[in-house]
Short mmCIF file of C-alpha atoms in Angstrom, two decimals:
data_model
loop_
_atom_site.label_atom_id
_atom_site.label_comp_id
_atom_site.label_asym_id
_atom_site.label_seq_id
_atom_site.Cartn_x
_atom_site.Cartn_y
_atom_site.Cartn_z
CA UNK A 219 44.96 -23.79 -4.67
CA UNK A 220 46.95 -20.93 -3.89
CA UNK A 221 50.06 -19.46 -6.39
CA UNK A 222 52.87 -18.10 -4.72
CA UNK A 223 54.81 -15.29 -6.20
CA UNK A 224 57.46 -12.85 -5.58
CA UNK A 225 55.91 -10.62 -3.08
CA UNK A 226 56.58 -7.34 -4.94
CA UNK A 227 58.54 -5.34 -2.24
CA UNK A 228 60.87 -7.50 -3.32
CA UNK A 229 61.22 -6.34 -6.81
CA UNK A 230 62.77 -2.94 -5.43
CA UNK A 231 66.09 -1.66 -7.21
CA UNK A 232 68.59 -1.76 -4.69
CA UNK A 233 71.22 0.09 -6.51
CA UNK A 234 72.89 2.34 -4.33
CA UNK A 235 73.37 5.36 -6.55
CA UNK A 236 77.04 7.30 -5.98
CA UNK A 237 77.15 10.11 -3.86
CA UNK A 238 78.84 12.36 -6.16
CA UNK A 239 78.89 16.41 -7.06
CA UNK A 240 75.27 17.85 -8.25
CA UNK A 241 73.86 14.32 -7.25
CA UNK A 242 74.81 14.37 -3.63
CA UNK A 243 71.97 15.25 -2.39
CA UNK A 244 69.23 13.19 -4.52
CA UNK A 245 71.35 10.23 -4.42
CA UNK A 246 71.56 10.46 -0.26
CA UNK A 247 67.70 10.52 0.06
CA UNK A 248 67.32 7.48 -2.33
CA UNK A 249 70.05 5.69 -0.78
CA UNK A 250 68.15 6.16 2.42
CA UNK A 251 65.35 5.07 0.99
CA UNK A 252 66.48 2.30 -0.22
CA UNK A 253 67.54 1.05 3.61
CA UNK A 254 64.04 1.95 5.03
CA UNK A 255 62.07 -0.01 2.84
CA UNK A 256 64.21 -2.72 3.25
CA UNK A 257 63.64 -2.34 6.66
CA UNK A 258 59.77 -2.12 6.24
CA UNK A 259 59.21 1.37 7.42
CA UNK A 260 56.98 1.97 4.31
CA UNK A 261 56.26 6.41 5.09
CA UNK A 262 59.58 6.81 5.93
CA UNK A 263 61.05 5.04 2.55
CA UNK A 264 58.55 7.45 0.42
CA UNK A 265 59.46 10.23 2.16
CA UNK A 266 63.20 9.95 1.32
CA UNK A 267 62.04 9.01 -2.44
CA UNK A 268 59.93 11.90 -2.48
CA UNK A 269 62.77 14.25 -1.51
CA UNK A 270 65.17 12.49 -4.09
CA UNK A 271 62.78 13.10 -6.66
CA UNK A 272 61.85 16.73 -6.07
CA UNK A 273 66.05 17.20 -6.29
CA UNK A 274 66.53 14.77 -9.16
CA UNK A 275 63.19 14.25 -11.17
CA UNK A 276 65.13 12.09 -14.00
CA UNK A 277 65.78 9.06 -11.38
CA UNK A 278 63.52 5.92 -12.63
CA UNK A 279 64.62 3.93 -9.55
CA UNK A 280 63.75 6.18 -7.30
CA UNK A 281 59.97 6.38 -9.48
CA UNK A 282 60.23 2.51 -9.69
CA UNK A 283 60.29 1.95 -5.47
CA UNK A 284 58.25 4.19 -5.09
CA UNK A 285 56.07 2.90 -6.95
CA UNK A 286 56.42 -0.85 -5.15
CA UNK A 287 55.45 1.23 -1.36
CA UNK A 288 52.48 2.66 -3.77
CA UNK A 289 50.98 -0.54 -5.28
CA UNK A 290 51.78 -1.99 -1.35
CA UNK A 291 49.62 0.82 0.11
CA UNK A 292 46.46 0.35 -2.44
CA UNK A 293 46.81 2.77 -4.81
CA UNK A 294 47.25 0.76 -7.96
CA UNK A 295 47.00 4.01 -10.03
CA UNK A 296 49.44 6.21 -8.75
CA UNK A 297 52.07 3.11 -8.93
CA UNK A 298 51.27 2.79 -12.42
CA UNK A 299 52.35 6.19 -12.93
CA UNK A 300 55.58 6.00 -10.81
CA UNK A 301 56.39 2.69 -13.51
CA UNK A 302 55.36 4.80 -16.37
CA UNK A 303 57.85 7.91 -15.45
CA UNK A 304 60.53 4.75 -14.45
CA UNK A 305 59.86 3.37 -17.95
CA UNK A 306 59.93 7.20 -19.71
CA UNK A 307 63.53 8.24 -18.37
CA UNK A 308 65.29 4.43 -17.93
CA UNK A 309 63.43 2.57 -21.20
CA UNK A 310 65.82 -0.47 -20.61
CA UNK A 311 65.16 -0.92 -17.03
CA UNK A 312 63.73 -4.40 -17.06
CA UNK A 313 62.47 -4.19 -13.40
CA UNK A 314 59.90 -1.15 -13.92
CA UNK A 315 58.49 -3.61 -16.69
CA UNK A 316 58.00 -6.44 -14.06
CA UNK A 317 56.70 -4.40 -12.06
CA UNK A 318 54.39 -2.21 -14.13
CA UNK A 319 52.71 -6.07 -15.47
CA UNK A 320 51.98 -6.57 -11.89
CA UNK A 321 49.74 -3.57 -11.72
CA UNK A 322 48.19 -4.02 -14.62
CA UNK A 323 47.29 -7.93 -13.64
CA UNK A 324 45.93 -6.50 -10.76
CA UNK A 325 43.77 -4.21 -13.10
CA UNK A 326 42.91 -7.90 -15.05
CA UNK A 327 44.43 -6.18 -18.30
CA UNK A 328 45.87 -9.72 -18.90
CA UNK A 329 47.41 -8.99 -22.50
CA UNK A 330 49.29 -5.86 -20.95
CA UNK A 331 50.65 -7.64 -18.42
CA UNK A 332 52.17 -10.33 -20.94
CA UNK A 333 53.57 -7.83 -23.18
CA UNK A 334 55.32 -6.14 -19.96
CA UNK A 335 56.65 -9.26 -18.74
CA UNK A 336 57.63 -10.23 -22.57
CA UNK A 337 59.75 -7.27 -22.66
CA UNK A 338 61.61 -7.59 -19.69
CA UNK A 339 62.43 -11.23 -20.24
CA UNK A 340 63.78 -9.65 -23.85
CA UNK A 341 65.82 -7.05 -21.22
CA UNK A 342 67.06 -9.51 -19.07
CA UNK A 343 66.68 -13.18 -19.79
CA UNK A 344 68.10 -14.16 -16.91
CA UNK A 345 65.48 -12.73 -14.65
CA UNK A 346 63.94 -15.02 -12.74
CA UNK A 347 61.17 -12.47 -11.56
CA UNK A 348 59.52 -11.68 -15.09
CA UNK A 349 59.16 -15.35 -15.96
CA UNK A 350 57.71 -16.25 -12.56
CA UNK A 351 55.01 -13.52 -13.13
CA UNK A 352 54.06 -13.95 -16.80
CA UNK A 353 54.11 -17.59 -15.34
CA UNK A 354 51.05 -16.37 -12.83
CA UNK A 355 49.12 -14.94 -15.99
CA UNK A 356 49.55 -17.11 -18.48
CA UNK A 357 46.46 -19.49 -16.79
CA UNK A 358 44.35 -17.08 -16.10
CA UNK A 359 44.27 -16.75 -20.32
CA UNK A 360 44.25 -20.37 -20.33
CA UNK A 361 47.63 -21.31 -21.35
CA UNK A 362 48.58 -23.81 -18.90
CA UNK A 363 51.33 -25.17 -20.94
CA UNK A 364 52.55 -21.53 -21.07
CA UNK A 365 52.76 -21.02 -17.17
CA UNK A 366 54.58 -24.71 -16.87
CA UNK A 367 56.97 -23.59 -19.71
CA UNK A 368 57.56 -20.47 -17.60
CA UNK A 369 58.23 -21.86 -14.38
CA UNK A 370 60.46 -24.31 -16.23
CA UNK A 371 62.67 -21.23 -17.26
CA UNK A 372 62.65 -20.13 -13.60
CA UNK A 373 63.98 -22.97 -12.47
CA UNK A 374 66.56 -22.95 -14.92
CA UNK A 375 68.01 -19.65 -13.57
CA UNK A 376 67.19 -20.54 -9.47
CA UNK A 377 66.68 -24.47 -8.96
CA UNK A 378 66.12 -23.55 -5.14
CA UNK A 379 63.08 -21.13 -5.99
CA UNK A 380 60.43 -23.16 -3.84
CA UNK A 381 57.55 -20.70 -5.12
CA UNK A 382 58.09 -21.95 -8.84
CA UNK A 383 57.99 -25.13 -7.61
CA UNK A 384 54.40 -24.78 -6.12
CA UNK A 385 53.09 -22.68 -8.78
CA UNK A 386 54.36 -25.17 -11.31
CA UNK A 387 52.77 -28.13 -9.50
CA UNK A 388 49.64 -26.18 -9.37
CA UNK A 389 49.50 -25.88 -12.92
CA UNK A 390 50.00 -29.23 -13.64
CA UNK A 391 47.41 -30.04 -11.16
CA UNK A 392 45.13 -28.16 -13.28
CA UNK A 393 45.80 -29.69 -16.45
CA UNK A 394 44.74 -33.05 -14.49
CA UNK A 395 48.27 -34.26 -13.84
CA UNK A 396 47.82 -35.14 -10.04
CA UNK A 397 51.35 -37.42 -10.91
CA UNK A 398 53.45 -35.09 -12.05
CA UNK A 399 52.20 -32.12 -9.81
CA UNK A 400 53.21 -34.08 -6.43
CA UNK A 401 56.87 -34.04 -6.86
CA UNK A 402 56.91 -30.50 -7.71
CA UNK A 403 55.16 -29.74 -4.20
CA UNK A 404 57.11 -32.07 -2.48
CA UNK A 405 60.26 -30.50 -3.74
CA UNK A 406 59.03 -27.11 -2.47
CA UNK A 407 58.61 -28.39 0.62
CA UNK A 408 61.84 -29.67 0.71
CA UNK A 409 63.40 -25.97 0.32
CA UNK A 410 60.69 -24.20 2.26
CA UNK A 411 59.23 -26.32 4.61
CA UNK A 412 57.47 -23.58 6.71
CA UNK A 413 55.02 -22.48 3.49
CA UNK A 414 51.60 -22.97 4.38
CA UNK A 415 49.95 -22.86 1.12
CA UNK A 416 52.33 -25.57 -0.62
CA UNK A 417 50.98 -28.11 2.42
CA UNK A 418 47.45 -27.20 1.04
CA UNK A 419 48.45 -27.02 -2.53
CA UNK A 420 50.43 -30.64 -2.14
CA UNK A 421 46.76 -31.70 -0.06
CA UNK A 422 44.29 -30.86 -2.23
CA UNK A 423 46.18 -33.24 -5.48
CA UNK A 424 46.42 -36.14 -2.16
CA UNK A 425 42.79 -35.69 -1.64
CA UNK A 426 41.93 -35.57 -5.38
CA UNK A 427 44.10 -38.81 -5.72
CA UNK A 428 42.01 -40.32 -2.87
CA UNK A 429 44.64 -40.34 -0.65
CA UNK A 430 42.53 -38.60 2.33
CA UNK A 431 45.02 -40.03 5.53
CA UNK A 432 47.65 -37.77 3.23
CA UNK A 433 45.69 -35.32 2.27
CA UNK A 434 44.48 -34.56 6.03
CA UNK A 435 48.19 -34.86 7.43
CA UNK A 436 48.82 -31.97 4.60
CA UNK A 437 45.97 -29.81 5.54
CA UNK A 438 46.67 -30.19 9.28
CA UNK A 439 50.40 -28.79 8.72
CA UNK A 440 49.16 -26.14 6.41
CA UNK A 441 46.53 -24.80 9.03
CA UNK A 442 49.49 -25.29 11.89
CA UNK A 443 51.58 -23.26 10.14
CA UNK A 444 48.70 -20.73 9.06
CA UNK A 445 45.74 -20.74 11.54
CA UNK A 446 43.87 -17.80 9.70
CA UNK A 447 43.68 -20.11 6.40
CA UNK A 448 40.36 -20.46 5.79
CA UNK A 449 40.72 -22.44 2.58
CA UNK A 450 42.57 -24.93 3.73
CA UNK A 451 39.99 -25.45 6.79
CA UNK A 452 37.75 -26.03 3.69
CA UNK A 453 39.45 -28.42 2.22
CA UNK A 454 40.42 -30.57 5.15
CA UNK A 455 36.62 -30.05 5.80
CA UNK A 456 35.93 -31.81 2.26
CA UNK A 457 38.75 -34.50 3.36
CA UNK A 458 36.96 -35.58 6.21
CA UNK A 459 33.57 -35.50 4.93
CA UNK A 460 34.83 -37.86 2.53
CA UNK A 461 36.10 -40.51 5.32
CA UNK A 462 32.25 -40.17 6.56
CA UNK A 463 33.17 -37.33 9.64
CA UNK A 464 30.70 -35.12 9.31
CA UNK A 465 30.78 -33.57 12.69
CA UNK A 466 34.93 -33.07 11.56
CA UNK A 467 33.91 -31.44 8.55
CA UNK A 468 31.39 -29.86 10.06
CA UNK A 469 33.56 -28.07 12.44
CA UNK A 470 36.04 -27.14 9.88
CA UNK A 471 33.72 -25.58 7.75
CA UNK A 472 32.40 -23.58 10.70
CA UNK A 473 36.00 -22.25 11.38
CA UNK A 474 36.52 -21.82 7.71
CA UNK A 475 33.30 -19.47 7.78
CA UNK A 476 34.47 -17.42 11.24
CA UNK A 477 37.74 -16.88 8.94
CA UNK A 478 36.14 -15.69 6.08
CA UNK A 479 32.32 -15.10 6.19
CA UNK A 480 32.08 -14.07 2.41
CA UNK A 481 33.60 -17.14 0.57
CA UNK A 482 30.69 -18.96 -1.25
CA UNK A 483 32.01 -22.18 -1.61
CA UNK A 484 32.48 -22.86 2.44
CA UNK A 485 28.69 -22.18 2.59
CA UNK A 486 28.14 -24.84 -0.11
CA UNK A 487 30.03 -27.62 1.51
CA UNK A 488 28.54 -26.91 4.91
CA UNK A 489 24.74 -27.05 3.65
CA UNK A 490 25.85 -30.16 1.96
CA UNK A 491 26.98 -31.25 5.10
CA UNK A 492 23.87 -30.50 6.97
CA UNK A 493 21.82 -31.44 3.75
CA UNK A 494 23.08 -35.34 4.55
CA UNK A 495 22.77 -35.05 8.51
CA UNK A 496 19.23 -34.30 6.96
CA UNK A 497 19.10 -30.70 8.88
CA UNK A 498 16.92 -29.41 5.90
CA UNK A 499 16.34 -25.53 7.37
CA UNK A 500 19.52 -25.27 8.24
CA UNK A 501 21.27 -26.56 4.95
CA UNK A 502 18.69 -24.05 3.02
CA UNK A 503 20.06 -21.59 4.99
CA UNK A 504 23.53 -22.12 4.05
CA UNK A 505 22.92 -22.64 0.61
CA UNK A 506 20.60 -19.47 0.25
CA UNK A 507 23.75 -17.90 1.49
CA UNK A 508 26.03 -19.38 -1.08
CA UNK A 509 23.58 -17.73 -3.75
CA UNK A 510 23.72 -14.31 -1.88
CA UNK A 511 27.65 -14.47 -2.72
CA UNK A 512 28.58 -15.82 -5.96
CA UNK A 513 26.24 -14.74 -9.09
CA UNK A 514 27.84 -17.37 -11.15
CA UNK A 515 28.13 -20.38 -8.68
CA UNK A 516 24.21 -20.65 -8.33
CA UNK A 517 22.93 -23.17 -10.09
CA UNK A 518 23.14 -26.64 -7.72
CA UNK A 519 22.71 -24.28 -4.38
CA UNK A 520 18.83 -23.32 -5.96
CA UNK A 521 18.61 -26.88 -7.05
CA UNK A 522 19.32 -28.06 -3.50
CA UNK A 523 16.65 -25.44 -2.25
CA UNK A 524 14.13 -27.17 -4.36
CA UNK A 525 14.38 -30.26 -3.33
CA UNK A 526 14.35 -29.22 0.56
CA UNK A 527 11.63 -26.86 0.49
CA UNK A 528 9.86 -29.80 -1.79
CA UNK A 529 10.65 -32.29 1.12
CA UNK A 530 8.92 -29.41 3.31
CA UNK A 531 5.55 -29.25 1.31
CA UNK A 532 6.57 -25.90 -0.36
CA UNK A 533 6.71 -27.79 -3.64
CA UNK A 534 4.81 -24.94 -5.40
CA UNK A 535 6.41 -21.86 -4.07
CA UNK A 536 10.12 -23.62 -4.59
CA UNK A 537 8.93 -23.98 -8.41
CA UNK A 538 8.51 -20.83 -8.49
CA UNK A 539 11.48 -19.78 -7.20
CA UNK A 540 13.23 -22.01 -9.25
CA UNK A 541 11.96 -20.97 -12.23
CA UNK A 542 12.49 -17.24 -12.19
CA UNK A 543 15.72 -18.03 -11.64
CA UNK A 544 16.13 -19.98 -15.11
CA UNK A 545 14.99 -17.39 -16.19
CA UNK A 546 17.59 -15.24 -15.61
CA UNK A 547 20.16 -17.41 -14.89
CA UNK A 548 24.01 -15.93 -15.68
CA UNK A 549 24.52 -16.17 -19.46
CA UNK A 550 23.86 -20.17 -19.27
CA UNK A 551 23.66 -21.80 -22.67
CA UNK A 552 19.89 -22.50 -23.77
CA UNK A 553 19.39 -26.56 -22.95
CA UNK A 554 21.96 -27.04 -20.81
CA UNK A 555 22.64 -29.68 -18.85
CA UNK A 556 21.69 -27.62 -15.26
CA UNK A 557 18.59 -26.54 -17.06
CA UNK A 558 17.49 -30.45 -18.09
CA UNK A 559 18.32 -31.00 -14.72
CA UNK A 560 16.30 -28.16 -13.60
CA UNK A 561 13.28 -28.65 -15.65
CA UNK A 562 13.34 -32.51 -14.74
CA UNK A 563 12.68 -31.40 -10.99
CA UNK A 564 9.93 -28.41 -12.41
CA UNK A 565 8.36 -31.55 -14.48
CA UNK A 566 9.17 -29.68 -18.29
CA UNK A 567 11.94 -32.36 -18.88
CA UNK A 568 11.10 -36.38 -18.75
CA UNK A 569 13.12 -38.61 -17.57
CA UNK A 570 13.85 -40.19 -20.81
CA UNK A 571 14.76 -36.68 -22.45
CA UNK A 572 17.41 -36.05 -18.75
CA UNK A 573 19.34 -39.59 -19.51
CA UNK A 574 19.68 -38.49 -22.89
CA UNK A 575 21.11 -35.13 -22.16
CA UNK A 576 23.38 -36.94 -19.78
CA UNK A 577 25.12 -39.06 -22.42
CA UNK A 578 28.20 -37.41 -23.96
CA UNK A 579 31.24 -38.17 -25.85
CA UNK A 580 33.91 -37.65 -22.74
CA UNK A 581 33.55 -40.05 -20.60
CA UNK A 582 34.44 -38.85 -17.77
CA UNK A 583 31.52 -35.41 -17.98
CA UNK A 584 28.81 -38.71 -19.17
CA UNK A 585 29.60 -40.33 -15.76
CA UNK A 586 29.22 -37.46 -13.86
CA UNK A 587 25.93 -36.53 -15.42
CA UNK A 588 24.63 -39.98 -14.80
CA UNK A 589 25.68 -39.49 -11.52
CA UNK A 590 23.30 -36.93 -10.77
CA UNK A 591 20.68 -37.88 -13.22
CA UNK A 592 19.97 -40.80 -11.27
CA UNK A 593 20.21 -38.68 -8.16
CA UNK A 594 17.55 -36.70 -9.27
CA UNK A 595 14.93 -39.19 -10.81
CA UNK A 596 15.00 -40.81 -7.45
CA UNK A 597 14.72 -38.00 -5.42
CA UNK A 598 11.58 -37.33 -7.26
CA UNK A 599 9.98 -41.28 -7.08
CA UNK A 600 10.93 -40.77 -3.16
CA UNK A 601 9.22 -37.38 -3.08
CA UNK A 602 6.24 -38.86 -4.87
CA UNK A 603 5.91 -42.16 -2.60
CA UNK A 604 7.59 -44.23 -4.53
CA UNK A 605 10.82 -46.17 -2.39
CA UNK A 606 11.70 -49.14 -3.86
CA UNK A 607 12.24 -47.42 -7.04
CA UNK A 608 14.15 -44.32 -5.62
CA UNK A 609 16.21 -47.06 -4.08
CA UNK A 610 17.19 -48.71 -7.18
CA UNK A 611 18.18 -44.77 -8.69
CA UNK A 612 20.03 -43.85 -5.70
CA UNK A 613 22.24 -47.27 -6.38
CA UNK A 614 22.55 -46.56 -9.60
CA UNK A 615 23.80 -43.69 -8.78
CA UNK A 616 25.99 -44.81 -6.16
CA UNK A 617 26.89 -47.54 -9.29
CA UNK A 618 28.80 -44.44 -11.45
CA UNK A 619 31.87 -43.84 -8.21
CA UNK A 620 31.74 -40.19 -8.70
CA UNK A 621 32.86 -40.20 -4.79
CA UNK A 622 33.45 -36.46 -5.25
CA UNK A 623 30.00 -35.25 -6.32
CA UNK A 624 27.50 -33.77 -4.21
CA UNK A 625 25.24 -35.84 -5.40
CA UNK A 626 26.37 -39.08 -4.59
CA UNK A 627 27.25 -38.19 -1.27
CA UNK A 628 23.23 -37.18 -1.14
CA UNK A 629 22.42 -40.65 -2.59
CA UNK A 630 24.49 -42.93 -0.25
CA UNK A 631 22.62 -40.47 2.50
CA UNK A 632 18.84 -41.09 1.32
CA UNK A 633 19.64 -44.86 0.81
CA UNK A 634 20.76 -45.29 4.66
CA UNK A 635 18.04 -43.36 5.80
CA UNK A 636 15.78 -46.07 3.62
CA UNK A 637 17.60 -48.89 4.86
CA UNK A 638 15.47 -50.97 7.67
#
């Protein structure tokens, strides 16, 4: 899901200083500046703050714009300066603080950012800006409730702010409350109904809900609107692989990939896809590329490799493979539940010892483990000869409805492809 927030050439002081006596001059070129970057001409705007600065080096708005065309241009550090000198010479100026958390989320200094956006809230309370933004932090530290509570504020202050709207439906989505979440999108729709990302925000909780007919009609809009989104070809991609179109999905995940070769996940979906249209070479392929991206999102891609290159004869070389990279798999707990899974295909883990590290307390993780446990022990009888059994796993599998996980899509695959 995508966040919307204020895009920060918005957070610009407009004041229009007075062109008065010694401050003529200064207050002209900021002025000016002020109109240009309004305007969008970027160089121009920093030229005139420039000048205004060189006359007048006391003048924190003109340090504060500046340092928005900075932090728009790249250069995260020099804008951090320009909110430093805002901050030195105007201490109550609740914008530079805004803006100065920005740059330092950028820079993933999470608790700076918060104490910035604390601090101008304590400035100016009725700021819809800093509570928006501390409202885009607060779940990257995990404090869901936090961002909600923030957005709640916003709201307060400007009812018709559709972003706040989005972002607060995505954080209720998050905490797992698909209910709540929906009227919050559909109300930012309602005040901005030409925002891509709330169509694929408000499609994503549809297709979570199992409402795929809604979720596609979402995802159709949001790509209509924004035909260089490759997430939300992704998703629509996961939509209709879920109604059983795999040449659908298949296509969106190819346009998803043209859009953005280096995003992991659209390389996981597609070799999924593949993987159940039972184009093994091709599906290793994608899923060797998935591992090439994301360090951390490795696990189930080298699983998958196993099991095709096992299907392929290259049952030693794959263990192997598979091992070393236990081995030095990213910081994963000893005797997890990828590594049972893991060692069950390598033959180190019995079945008995897999369904037993697949029962747990929450329900809804022991369903999802059984799931895939019963995934996997069949995969194995089927690999060894053995169909009637694999059969019965890849039911039971089938048996848990955990429609959304890889591997029962792989189960109801290898039981068609048993069926007479």
């Amino acid at each position: 899901m995508k966040t919307a927030s204020i895009p920060l050439a918005a957070l610009v002081s407009i004041l229009l200083l007075p062109v008065c006596a010694n401050a003529l001059t200064a207050a002209g070129y900021y002025n000016r500046g002020v109109e240009k970057q309004r305007k969008g001409d970027l160089d121009g705007a920093m030229a005139d703050y420039e000048r205004a600065l060189e006359l007048n080096p006391k003048d924190a708005n003109a340090y504060s714009n500046r340092g928005v065309i900075k932090r728009d241009k790249g250069d995260l550090a020099g804008a951090l300066a320009d909110y430093e000198s805002a901050i030195k010479f105007n201490p109550k100026m609740a914008l530079a603080y805004v803006n100065r958390g920005v740059i330092k989320r950028d820079k993933n200094d999470l608790d700076g950012a918060i104490a910035d956006y604390n601090r101008a809230i304590e400035l100016a309370p009725w700021d819809v800006s800093a509570y928006v933004h501390r409202g885009l932090v607060n779940p990257r530290k995990g404090d869901l409730d936090g961002a909600i509570a923030d957005y709640d504020h916003a709201l307060e202050l400007n009812p018709k702010d559709a972003s706040s709207y989005n972002n607060r439906g995505i954080a209720k989505s998050e905490k797992g409350d698909l209910d709540r979440a929906l009227p919050d999108y559909d109300r930012a729709i309602e005040l901005n109904p030409t925002e891509a990302n709330t169509y694929n925000n408000r499609g994503v909780v549809k297709y979570k809900k199992g409402d795929l007919d809604g979720a596609i009609a979402d995802l159709d809009r949001s790509i209509e609107l924004d035909p260089k989104d490759a997430n939300a070809r992704n998703n629509r991609g996961n939509a209709k692989r879920d109604q059983n179109d795999l040449e659908g999905a298949l296509a969106d995940y190819n346009s998803a990939i043209d859009l953005d070769p280096k995003q992991a996940n659209t390389y996981l979906s597609r070799g999924n896809i593949k993987n159940v249209m039972r184009r093994w070479a091709d599906a290793a392929t994608d899923y060797q590329r998935t591992c090439e991206l994301s360090e951390r999102g490795q696990d189930y891609p080298r699983i998958f490799i196993w099991l095709i290159r096992a299907r392929l004869g290259e049952t030693e070389a794959a263990s192997k493979d598979l091992a070393d990279y236990l081995a030095k798999r990213w910081k994963a707990a000893p005797g997890d539940w990828v590594s049972k899974v893991a060692g069950h295909l390598l033959g180190t883990v019995t079945e008995a010892d897999l369904f037993a590290a697949a029962a747990s307390p929450n329900a809804a993780t022991e369903r999802g483990q059984y799931c895939e446990a019963w995934y996997y022990t069949g995969l194995k009888k089927l690999l060894a000869g053995d169909k009637p059994t694999a059969a019965a796993c890849f039911k039971k599998s089938l048996a848990t409805d955990q429609k959304d996980f890889f591997e029962y899509q792989f189960a109801a695959a290898e039981l068609k492809a048993l069926s007479p």
